[in-house]
Coordinates of C-alpha atoms in Angstrom, one line a residue:
Chain A
X1 CA -0.1 5.3 29.3
X2 CA 2.1 7.5 28.3
X3 CA 0.2 6.8 25.1
X4 CA -3.0 8.2 26.2
X5 CA -1.5 10.9 28.2
X6 CA 0.6 12.6 25.0
X7 CA -3.1 12.9 23.3
X8 CA -5.2 13.4 26.3
X9 CA -2.6 16.4 26.6
X10 CA -3.4 17.9 23.0
X11 CA -6.9 17.6 23.6
X12 CA -7.0 19.7 27.2
X13 CA -4.7 22.4 25.7
X14 CA -7.2 22.9 23.0
X15 CA -9.7 23.3 25.4
X16 CA -7.8 25.7 27.7
X17 CA -7.0 27.6 23.9
X18 CA -11.0 27.5 23.7
X19 CA -11.5 28.9 27.4
X20 CA -8.9 31.6 27.0
X21 CA -10.1 33.0 23.7
X22 CA -13.7 32.7 25.7
X23 CA -12.2 34.7 28.9
X24 CA -10.5 37.1 26.8
X25 CA -13.8 37.5 24.7
X26 CA -12.1 37.2 21.0
X27 CA -15.5 36.7 19.7
X28 CA -19.5 37.6 20.4
X29 CA -20.5 35.4 22.8
X30 CA -23.3 34.5 21.1
X31 CA -21.1 32.9 18.4
X32 CA -18.6 31.1 21.4
X33 CA -19.8 30.0 23.7
X34 CA -17.5 28.7 26.9
X35 CA -16.4 24.6 27.0
X36 CA -18.5 24.5 30.3
X37 CA -21.8 26.0 28.6
X38 CA -21.5 24.2 25.3
X39 CA -20.8 20.8 27.7
X40 CA -24.0 21.8 29.7
X41 CA -26.5 22.3 26.7
X42 CA -25.2 19.4 25.0
X43 CA -25.8 17.3 28.6
X44 CA -29.3 18.5 28.3
X45 CA -30.1 17.9 25.0
X46 CA -28.8 14.5 25.8
X47 CA -31.0 13.7 29.0
X48 CA -34.1 16.2 28.2
X49 CA -33.9 17.1 24.4
X50 CA -33.9 15.2 21.1
X51 CA -29.8 14.6 21.3
X52 CA -29.6 10.8 21.7
X53 CA -32.5 10.1 19.2
X54 CA -30.5 12.3 16.9
X55 CA -27.0 10.5 17.6
X56 CA -29.1 7.0 17.0
X57 CA -30.7 8.0 13.8
X58 CA -27.9 8.7 12.4
X59 CA -25.6 5.8 13.6
X60 CA -28.8 3.6 11.8
X61 CA -28.9 5.8 8.9
X62 CA -25.0 5.2 8.6
X63 CA -24.7 1.7 10.1
X64 CA -27.6 0.8 7.1
X65 CA -26.0 2.2 4.0
X66 CA -22.9 1.0 5.2
X67 CA -24.1 -2.4 5.3
X68 CA -26.0 -2.1 2.0
X69 CA -22.4 -0.7 0.4
X70 CA -20.5 -3.8 1.4
X71 CA -23.3 -6.5 0.3
X72 CA -22.8 -4.2 -3.3
X73 CA -19.3 -3.4 -3.5
X74 CA -17.4 -6.7 -2.0
X75 CA -18.7 -9.3 -4.4
X76 CA -18.7 -6.8 -7.6
X77 CA -15.6 -5.5 -6.3
X78 CA -14.2 -9.3 -5.9
X79 CA -15.9 -10.2 -9.9
X80 CA -14.5 -7.4 -11.0
X81 CA -10.9 -7.5 -9.8
X82 CA -11.0 -11.1 -10.5
X83 CA -11.6 -9.8 -14.3
X84 CA -9.0 -7.6 -15.0
X85 CA -10.4 -7.0 -18.5
X86 CA -13.6 -6.2 -17.5
X87 CA -12.3 -4.1 -14.4
X88 CA -10.4 -1.6 -17.1
X89 CA -13.9 -1.5 -18.7
X90 CA -15.4 0.3 -16.1
X91 CA -13.0 1.3 -14.2
X92 CA -13.0 5.2 -15.5
X93 CA -16.7 5.4 -14.5
X94 CA -15.8 3.9 -11.3
X95 CA -13.0 6.5 -11.2
X96 CA -15.7 9.1 -12.2
X97 CA -18.3 8.9 -9.7
X98 CA -15.8 8.2 -7.1
X99 CA -14.7 11.2 -7.4
X100 CA -18.0 12.9 -8.1
X101 CA -19.2 15.0 -4.7
X102 CA -22.2 12.9 -3.7
X103 CA -23.7 16.2 -2.7
X104 CA -23.9 17.2 -6.2
X105 CA -26.0 14.1 -6.9
X106 CA -28.9 14.9 -4.1
X107 CA -31.0 16.3 -6.5
X108 CA -30.7 12.7 -9.0
X109 CA -31.7 11.0 -5.9
X110 CA -34.4 12.5 -4.8
X111 CA -35.9 12.4 -8.3
X112 CA -35.1 8.3 -8.2
X113 CA -36.2 7.7 -4.6
X114 CA -38.6 10.6 -3.2
X115 CA -38.3 13.0 -0.1
X116 CA -37.5 10.2 2.5
X117 CA -35.3 7.6 4.5
X118 CA -34.5 5.8 1.1
X119 CA -32.9 8.8 -0.6
X120 CA -30.4 9.0 2.1
X121 CA -29.3 6.2 2.6
X122 CA -29.3 5.3 -1.3
X123 CA -26.9 8.0 -1.6
X124 CA -24.4 7.3 1.4
X125 CA -24.5 3.6 -0.1
X126 CA -23.8 4.8 -3.4
X127 CA -20.8 6.9 -2.6
X128 CA -19.3 3.8 0.0
X129 CA -20.3 1.5 -2.3
X130 CA -18.0 3.0 -5.0
X131 CA -15.0 3.1 -2.6
X132 CA -15.3 -0.1 -1.4
X133 CA -15.8 -1.8 -4.4
X134 CA -12.6 -0.1 -5.7
X135 CA -10.5 -1.3 -3.1
X136 CA -11.9 -5.0 -2.9
X137 CA -11.2 -5.3 -6.7
X138 CA -7.8 -3.4 -6.0
X139 CA -7.1 -6.3 -3.7
X140 CA -7.7 -9.0 -6.1
X141 CA -5.7 -7.7 -8.8
X142 CA -2.8 -7.7 -6.6
X143 CA -3.4 -10.9 -5.1
X144 CA -0.5 -13.1 -5.2
X145 CA 0.1 -15.1 -8.2
X146 CA 2.1 -18.3 -6.5
X147 CA -1.2 -18.5 -4.2
X148 CA -3.7 -18.9 -6.9
X149 CA -1.6 -21.3 -8.5
X150 CA -1.0 -23.2 -5.6
X151 CA -4.8 -23.5 -4.9
X152 CA -5.4 -24.5 -8.4
X153 CA -2.7 -27.4 -8.4
X154 CA -4.0 -28.5 -4.7
X155 CA -7.4 -29.3 -6.6
X156 CA -9.5 -25.8 -5.7
X157 CA -12.1 -24.8 -8.3
X158 CA -12.6 -21.6 -9.5
X159 CA -15.3 -20.5 -7.4
X160 CA -13.2 -22.1 -4.5
X161 CA -10.0 -20.0 -5.7
X162 CA -12.0 -17.1 -5.0
X163 CA -13.4 -18.1 -1.7
X164 CA -10.5 -19.4 0.0
X165 CA -7.7 -17.3 -1.5
X166 CA -9.1 -14.0 -3.7
X167 CA -11.3 -13.2 -1.0
X168 CA -8.3 -13.4 1.7
X169 CA -5.8 -11.9 -0.3
X170 CA -8.8 -8.6 -1.0
X171 CA -9.3 -9.0 3.2
X172 CA -6.6 -6.4 4.3
X173 CA -7.5 -4.0 1.0
X174 CA -11.4 -4.4 1.6
X175 CA -11.3 -3.2 5.0
X176 CA -9.1 -0.3 3.7
X177 CA -12.0 0.5 1.9
X178 CA -14.8 -0.8 4.7
X179 CA -13.0 2.2 6.7
X180 CA -13.3 4.9 4.4
X181 CA -16.6 3.9 3.0
X182 CA -17.9 4.0 6.5
X183 CA -16.5 7.2 7.2
X184 CA -17.9 8.8 3.6
X185 CA -21.2 7.4 4.7
X186 CA -21.1 9.1 7.8
X187 CA -20.1 12.7 5.9
X188 CA -23.1 11.8 3.1
X189 CA -25.8 10.9 5.7
X190 CA -25.0 13.9 8.0
X191 CA -25.4 16.3 5.0
X192 CA -28.4 14.9 4.0
X193 CA -30.0 15.0 7.1
X194 CA -29.2 19.3 6.8
X195 CA -30.5 19.3 3.5
X196 CA -33.5 16.2 2.5
X197 CA -36.4 16.8 4.4
X198 CA -35.1 15.3 7.6
X199 CA -36.8 16.1 10.9
X200 CA -33.9 14.4 13.2
X201 CA -30.4 13.1 13.1
X202 CA -27.6 15.1 13.9
X203 CA -27.0 16.9 10.4
X204 CA -30.8 18.5 11.3
X205 CA -30.1 18.9 14.8
X206 CA -26.5 21.1 13.9
X207 CA -28.6 23.0 11.8
X208 CA -31.6 24.0 13.8
X209 CA -29.3 24.7 16.7
X210 CA -28.1 27.0 13.9
X211 CA -30.7 28.6 13.0
X212 CA -32.1 28.9 16.8
X213 CA -28.8 30.6 17.8
X214 CA -28.4 27.5 20.4
X215 CA -24.6 27.7 19.5
X216 CA -23.7 25.7 22.8
X217 CA -25.7 22.8 21.7
X218 CA -24.8 23.7 17.7
X219 CA -20.7 23.4 18.8
X220 CA -21.7 20.3 21.0
X221 CA -23.5 18.5 18.0
X222 CA -20.3 18.9 15.8
X223 CA -18.0 17.1 18.7
X224 CA -20.9 14.3 18.7
X225 CA -20.4 14.2 14.9
X226 CA -16.8 14.2 15.4
X227 CA -16.7 11.5 18.3
X228 CA -18.8 9.3 16.2
X229 CA -16.6 9.4 13.3
X230 CA -13.7 8.8 15.1
X231 CA -14.7 5.9 16.6
X232 CA -15.8 4.2 13.5
X233 CA -12.3 4.9 12.5
X234 CA -10.7 3.2 15.0
X235 CA -13.3 0.6 15.3
X236 CA -12.2 0.0 11.5
X237 CA -8.7 0.3 12.3
X238 CA -8.8 -2.2 15.5
X239 CA -10.6 -5.0 13.4
X240 CA -8.0 -4.8 10.8
X241 CA -5.2 -5.3 13.0
X242 CA -7.3 -8.2 15.0
X243 CA -8.7 -10.1 12.1
X244 CA -6.0 -9.7 9.2
X245 CA -3.1 -10.7 11.7
X246 CA -1.1 -11.6 8.7
X247 CA -0.6 -8.2 7.1
X248 CA 2.8 -7.4 6.1
X249 CA 3.9 -10.6 7.9
Chain B
X1 CA 20.2 -44.5 -20.0
X2 CA 18.6 -47.6 -19.9
X3 CA 15.5 -47.0 -21.9
X4 CA 12.7 -46.8 -20.1
X5 CA 9.1 -48.7 -20.8
X6 CA 5.7 -47.0 -21.4
X7 CA 4.6 -49.0 -18.1
X8 CA 7.9 -47.7 -16.4
X9 CA 7.1 -44.2 -17.2
X10 CA 5.5 -42.1 -14.6
X11 CA 5.6 -39.0 -16.8
X12 CA 6.0 -38.9 -20.6
X13 CA 6.4 -35.8 -22.7
X14 CA 6.0 -36.0 -26.4
X15 CA 7.2 -33.3 -28.9
X16 CA 6.5 -30.8 -26.4
X17 CA 5.7 -27.0 -28.6
X18 CA 6.3 -23.7 -26.3
X19 CA 7.4 -19.9 -27.5
X20 CA 7.2 -17.0 -25.7
X21 CA 6.7 -13.6 -28.2
X22 CA 7.1 -15.8 -31.0
X23 CA 10.6 -17.1 -29.3
X24 CA 10.5 -21.0 -29.5
X25 CA 11.6 -22.5 -26.0
X26 CA 10.3 -25.9 -26.5
X27 CA 10.1 -27.2 -30.3
X28 CA 10.0 -30.5 -30.2
X29 CA 11.1 -31.7 -26.3
X30 CA 10.7 -35.3 -25.3
X31 CA 11.0 -36.5 -21.8
X32 CA 10.0 -40.1 -20.3
X33 CA 10.5 -39.9 -16.5
X34 CA 9.9 -43.5 -14.4
X35 CA 8.2 -44.0 -11.5
X36 CA 9.8 -44.0 -8.4
X37 CA 12.7 -41.5 -9.8
X38 CA 13.9 -38.3 -8.8
X39 CA 15.0 -36.4 -11.5
X40 CA 17.1 -33.4 -11.7
X41 CA 16.7 -30.5 -14.6
X42 CA 20.2 -28.6 -15.1
X43 CA 20.7 -25.9 -17.4
X44 CA 21.2 -22.4 -18.6
X45 CA 19.5 -19.4 -17.0
X46 CA 16.2 -18.8 -19.4
X47 CA 16.5 -22.5 -21.0
X48 CA 12.7 -23.0 -19.6
X49 CA 13.4 -25.0 -16.6
X50 CA 10.5 -24.0 -14.8
X51 CA 8.2 -23.3 -17.8
X52 CA 8.7 -27.5 -18.5
X53 CA 7.5 -28.6 -14.9
X54 CA 4.8 -25.5 -14.8
X55 CA 3.4 -27.1 -18.6
X56 CA 3.5 -30.6 -16.6
X57 CA 1.8 -29.3 -14.4
X58 CA -1.1 -28.0 -15.8
X59 CA -0.1 -24.1 -14.9
X60 CA 0.9 -22.6 -17.9
X61 CA -1.1 -24.0 -21.4
X62 CA 1.6 -26.0 -23.9
X63 CA 1.8 -24.5 -27.5
X64 CA 1.9 -28.1 -28.6
X65 CA 2.5 -32.4 -28.0
X66 CA 1.5 -34.0 -25.2
X67 CA 1.8 -34.8 -21.4
X68 CA 0.7 -37.5 -20.6
X69 CA 0.7 -39.1 -17.0
X70 CA 0.7 -43.4 -17.5
X71 CA -2.3 -41.9 -20.4
X72 CA -3.7 -39.6 -18.1
X73 CA -3.5 -35.5 -18.5
X74 CA -3.0 -33.6 -15.7
X75 CA -6.2 -32.6 -14.6
X76 CA -7.0 -36.2 -13.9
X77 CA -3.8 -36.9 -11.7
X78 CA -2.9 -35.9 -8.3
X79 CA 0.5 -33.8 -8.2
X80 CA 2.4 -31.8 -5.3
X81 CA 4.2 -28.9 -6.8
X82 CA 6.8 -26.7 -4.1
X83 CA 7.0 -23.1 -5.2
X84 CA 10.1 -21.6 -4.4
X85 CA 8.9 -18.4 -2.7
X86 CA 7.4 -20.5 0.6
X87 CA 6.5 -17.0 1.4
X88 CA 3.7 -16.5 -1.0
X89 CA 2.6 -20.6 -1.7
X90 CA 1.6 -20.8 1.7
X91 CA -1.7 -19.4 3.2
X92 CA -0.6 -16.9 5.8
X93 CA -4.6 -16.8 7.1
X94 CA -4.1 -20.2 7.8
X95 CA -2.4 -22.4 10.5
X96 CA 0.4 -24.7 9.1
X97 CA -1.6 -28.0 10.2
X98 CA -4.7 -26.3 8.4
X99 CA -2.5 -25.4 5.0
X100 CA -1.5 -29.1 5.0
X101 CA -5.0 -30.0 5.4
X102 CA -6.2 -28.2 2.8
X103 CA -5.3 -30.1 -0.4
X104 CA -6.6 -33.4 2.2
X105 CA -9.9 -31.0 2.1
X106 CA -10.3 -30.7 -1.7
X107 CA -9.9 -34.2 -2.1
X108 CA -12.7 -34.9 -0.4
X109 CA -10.9 -37.2 2.5
X110 CA -12.5 -38.4 5.7
X111 CA -11.1 -36.2 8.9
X112 CA -9.8 -39.3 10.4
X113 CA -7.3 -39.7 7.0
X114 CA -6.4 -36.3 6.9
X115 CA -5.0 -36.6 10.5
X116 CA -3.9 -39.8 9.8
X117 CA -1.6 -38.4 6.8
X118 CA -1.1 -35.0 8.9
X119 CA 0.3 -37.1 11.4
X120 CA 2.7 -39.3 9.4
X121 CA 4.3 -36.4 7.6
X122 CA 5.1 -35.1 10.5
X123 CA 6.5 -38.0 12.0
X124 CA 8.3 -38.8 8.8
X125 CA 10.0 -35.3 8.8
X126 CA 10.6 -35.7 12.6
X127 CA 8.6 -32.0 13.1
X128 CA 9.0 -30.3 16.3
X129 CA 7.9 -26.8 15.8
X130 CA 4.4 -26.2 16.7
X131 CA 2.2 -27.1 13.5
X132 CA -0.5 -24.7 15.2
X133 CA 1.4 -21.7 14.4
X134 CA 1.0 -19.5 11.4
X135 CA 3.2 -19.8 8.8
X136 CA 4.6 -16.3 9.2
X137 CA 5.7 -17.4 12.8
X138 CA 8.2 -20.1 11.8
X139 CA 11.3 -19.7 10.3
X140 CA 12.0 -19.9 6.4
X141 CA 13.1 -23.6 6.4
X142 CA 10.1 -24.7 8.5
X143 CA 8.3 -22.7 6.0
X144 CA 9.1 -24.7 3.0
X145 CA 9.3 -28.0 5.2
X146 CA 5.3 -26.7 5.7
X147 CA 4.8 -26.6 1.9
X148 CA 6.6 -29.9 0.9
X149 CA 4.3 -31.7 3.2
X150 CA 1.7 -29.8 1.5
X151 CA 2.5 -30.9 -1.5
X152 CA 3.4 -34.5 -0.5
X153 CA 0.2 -34.7 1.6
X154 CA -2.0 -35.7 -1.4
X155 CA 0.5 -38.3 -2.3
X156 CA 1.5 -37.3 -5.7
X157 CA 2.0 -39.1 -8.5
X158 CA 4.5 -36.7 -9.5
X159 CA 6.1 -34.2 -7.4
X160 CA 7.2 -30.9 -8.6
X161 CA 10.2 -28.9 -6.9
X162 CA 10.8 -25.5 -8.1
X163 CA 14.0 -24.6 -6.9
X164 CA 12.7 -25.1 -3.1
X165 CA 15.9 -24.3 -1.0
X166 CA 17.0 -21.1 -3.0
X167 CA 15.8 -18.7 -0.6
X168 CA 17.1 -20.9 2.5
X169 CA 20.3 -20.4 3.8
X170 CA 23.2 -23.4 3.5
X171 CA 22.5 -25.0 7.1
X172 CA 19.0 -25.1 6.3
X173 CA 19.2 -26.3 2.8
X174 CA 21.0 -29.5 4.0
X175 CA 19.0 -30.4 6.9
X176 CA 15.9 -30.3 4.6
X177 CA 17.9 -31.7 1.7
X178 CA 18.9 -35.0 4.0
X179 CA 15.3 -35.2 5.7
X180 CA 13.5 -34.5 1.3
X181 CA 15.8 -37.4 0.5
X182 CA 14.6 -39.7 2.9
X183 CA 11.0 -39.0 2.5
X184 CA 10.9 -39.3 -1.3
X185 CA 13.1 -42.6 -1.6
X186 CA 11.1 -44.5 1.4
X187 CA 7.1 -43.4 0.2
X188 CA 8.7 -43.6 -3.7
X189 CA 7.5 -40.6 -4.8
X190 CA 8.0 -40.1 -8.5
X191 CA 10.1 -36.1 -8.2
X192 CA 11.1 -33.6 -10.7
X193 CA 13.6 -31.0 -9.3
X194 CA 14.2 -28.2 -11.0
X195 CA 17.2 -26.3 -9.3
X196 CA 20.3 -23.6 -10.4
X197 CA 22.4 -25.6 -7.9
X198 CA 24.5 -28.8 -9.3
X199 CA 25.5 -30.0 -6.2
X200 CA 22.2 -30.0 -4.7
X201 CA 21.0 -31.5 -8.3
X202 CA 23.3 -34.3 -8.2
X203 CA 22.9 -35.3 -4.1
X204 CA 18.8 -35.4 -4.7
X205 CA 18.7 -37.2 -7.9
X206 CA 18.8 -40.9 -9.4
X207 CA 19.0 -38.8 -13.0
X208 CA 19.8 -35.5 -13.9
X209 CA 18.8 -34.0 -17.2
X210 CA 21.3 -31.3 -18.6
X211 CA 19.4 -28.8 -21.1
X212 CA 20.8 -26.4 -23.6
X213 CA 19.9 -23.0 -24.3
X214 CA 16.6 -22.3 -25.8
X215 CA 15.4 -23.6 -28.3
X216 CA 16.1 -26.3 -25.6
X217 CA 17.2 -29.7 -25.8
X218 CA 18.6 -32.3 -24.1
X219 CA 22.6 -32.2 -23.9
X220 CA 23.3 -34.7 -21.5
X221 CA 21.2 -37.6 -19.7
X222 CA 23.3 -38.9 -16.7
X223 CA 22.0 -41.4 -14.3
X224 CA 23.1 -40.6 -11.1
X225 CA 24.1 -44.3 -9.1
X226 CA 25.6 -42.9 -5.9
X227 CA 24.0 -45.4 -3.0
X228 CA 20.9 -43.9 -0.8
X229 CA 20.9 -42.1 1.9
X230 CA 23.5 -39.6 0.6
X231 CA 25.2 -37.6 3.5
X232 CA 27.7 -35.3 4.1
X233 CA 30.5 -37.9 3.0
X234 CA 29.2 -38.3 -0.6
X235 CA 29.8 -34.7 -1.3
X236 CA 33.5 -35.7 -1.1
X237 CA 33.4 -39.3 -2.5
X238 CA 35.2 -40.1 -5.8
X239 CA 32.2 -40.6 -8.3
X240 CA 30.2 -37.9 -6.9
X241 CA 33.0 -35.5 -8.0
X242 CA 33.3 -37.3 -11.2
X243 CA 29.3 -36.9 -12.1
X244 CA 30.1 -33.4 -10.8
X245 CA 33.1 -33.0 -13.1
X246 CA 30.8 -34.7 -16.2
X247 CA 28.2 -32.1 -15.5
X248 CA 30.1 -29.0 -15.5
X249 CA 31.4 -30.1 -18.5
X250 CA 27.9 -30.7 -20.1
X251 CA 26.9 -27.3 -18.8
X252 CA 30.2 -25.3 -20.0
X253 CA 29.6 -26.8 -23.5
X254 CA 25.9 -26.1 -23.0
X255 CA 26.3 -22.7 -22.3
X256 CA 29.0 -21.8 -24.9
X257 CA 27.3 -23.7 -27.8
X258 CA 24.9 -20.4 -27.8

């Protein structure tokens, strides 16, 4: 109970400060609406406006790009991790593109995939796949040697060793990669929704609200996007805790 | 030591050669292990005791010579291997029983046979803890017992034990040692034990191979003619003490000889 009360207290304090700033007129009311106004505008957009649809679009794009990223990143990471010499050869390229801001790749992806859904998903998947690949490869490379030898001695074929030992050994690290990957995918999707020919999505909604001076709604969409990111992160933390029950024991 | 005829040998090593970074560890090493015997290998640090069993188990390539199991290479026979570090040898994502079933599944045995073997091992080792638990929730001794059961489940032609008790406390070591000798003798499992504990080597072995510093040679080959089962009283029996004195003497000379 206490574990819930303390963070709730922090959030309440944040809202109280915000309200105080509004009451003291520290900023122009057009730029800083009250929490209540923000809530009302957001609720209205949810029930009568497009916000629910926007949220749904952002979630689908993020999940879709995350799934594509997993489908590429996990097997490729396992393969590269199992053959360390190959990984060392491509490590620089992976690290380089992992460090490149995905937003800098928008123009390139626009040329490759055109103005449409494909580009948003491709660029987000690309960013997330590198993070997942990197983590999966390191998970495999840090696999306990004894366990690999034990499996071999027990008659496991090389392919068996990959699926029965390496995959499991890498699993904690793969889930860490997935958690970072899904967060990154959300970031890229929201930015892409702002700038790559979109008509919906949270990114689109926030930039439209800003340009129409609907600041209550703008703040609301920011909070919705924040809540989405937080929930995605929390989901993977809980998955890790539940599924990787052996970690650190 | 009586000569071992080729038909009696479960494992034959001939002219083994192995070097690490140009330093020869084995340079023409030969050994025969009699079927059903428990052979303990004892020697100074770095003489390549673990290297020898890793090469025999096919985990490490040899530079030259041959290691044959009744004429066959290691890939053609069933072997068991118990690692020193049970924490890193068991699969923590599988329950203890699933760990033991794993090599049996790889052999393609029928489910009924797998369960029969699991139950017979649990009975032989008088297992009283829950085999459906995950390894990390078991004690160190229980985890190493699971490792031993997993290695024995395949009914190996040769069982390799690499310092199996070195990470366990003395009390656990004593009880596990007693159980292990009973089971190995009842099943007539040919076993090669690497240990850095002389007392343990003598208590468990039919024969002790004392090795020199590298390049490794046999310093002495000692038959341990103590009656089975060997119990706490064995440790203070005159025969035991005589063997231990002889081993210590050989060991001291082997270490000093370098």
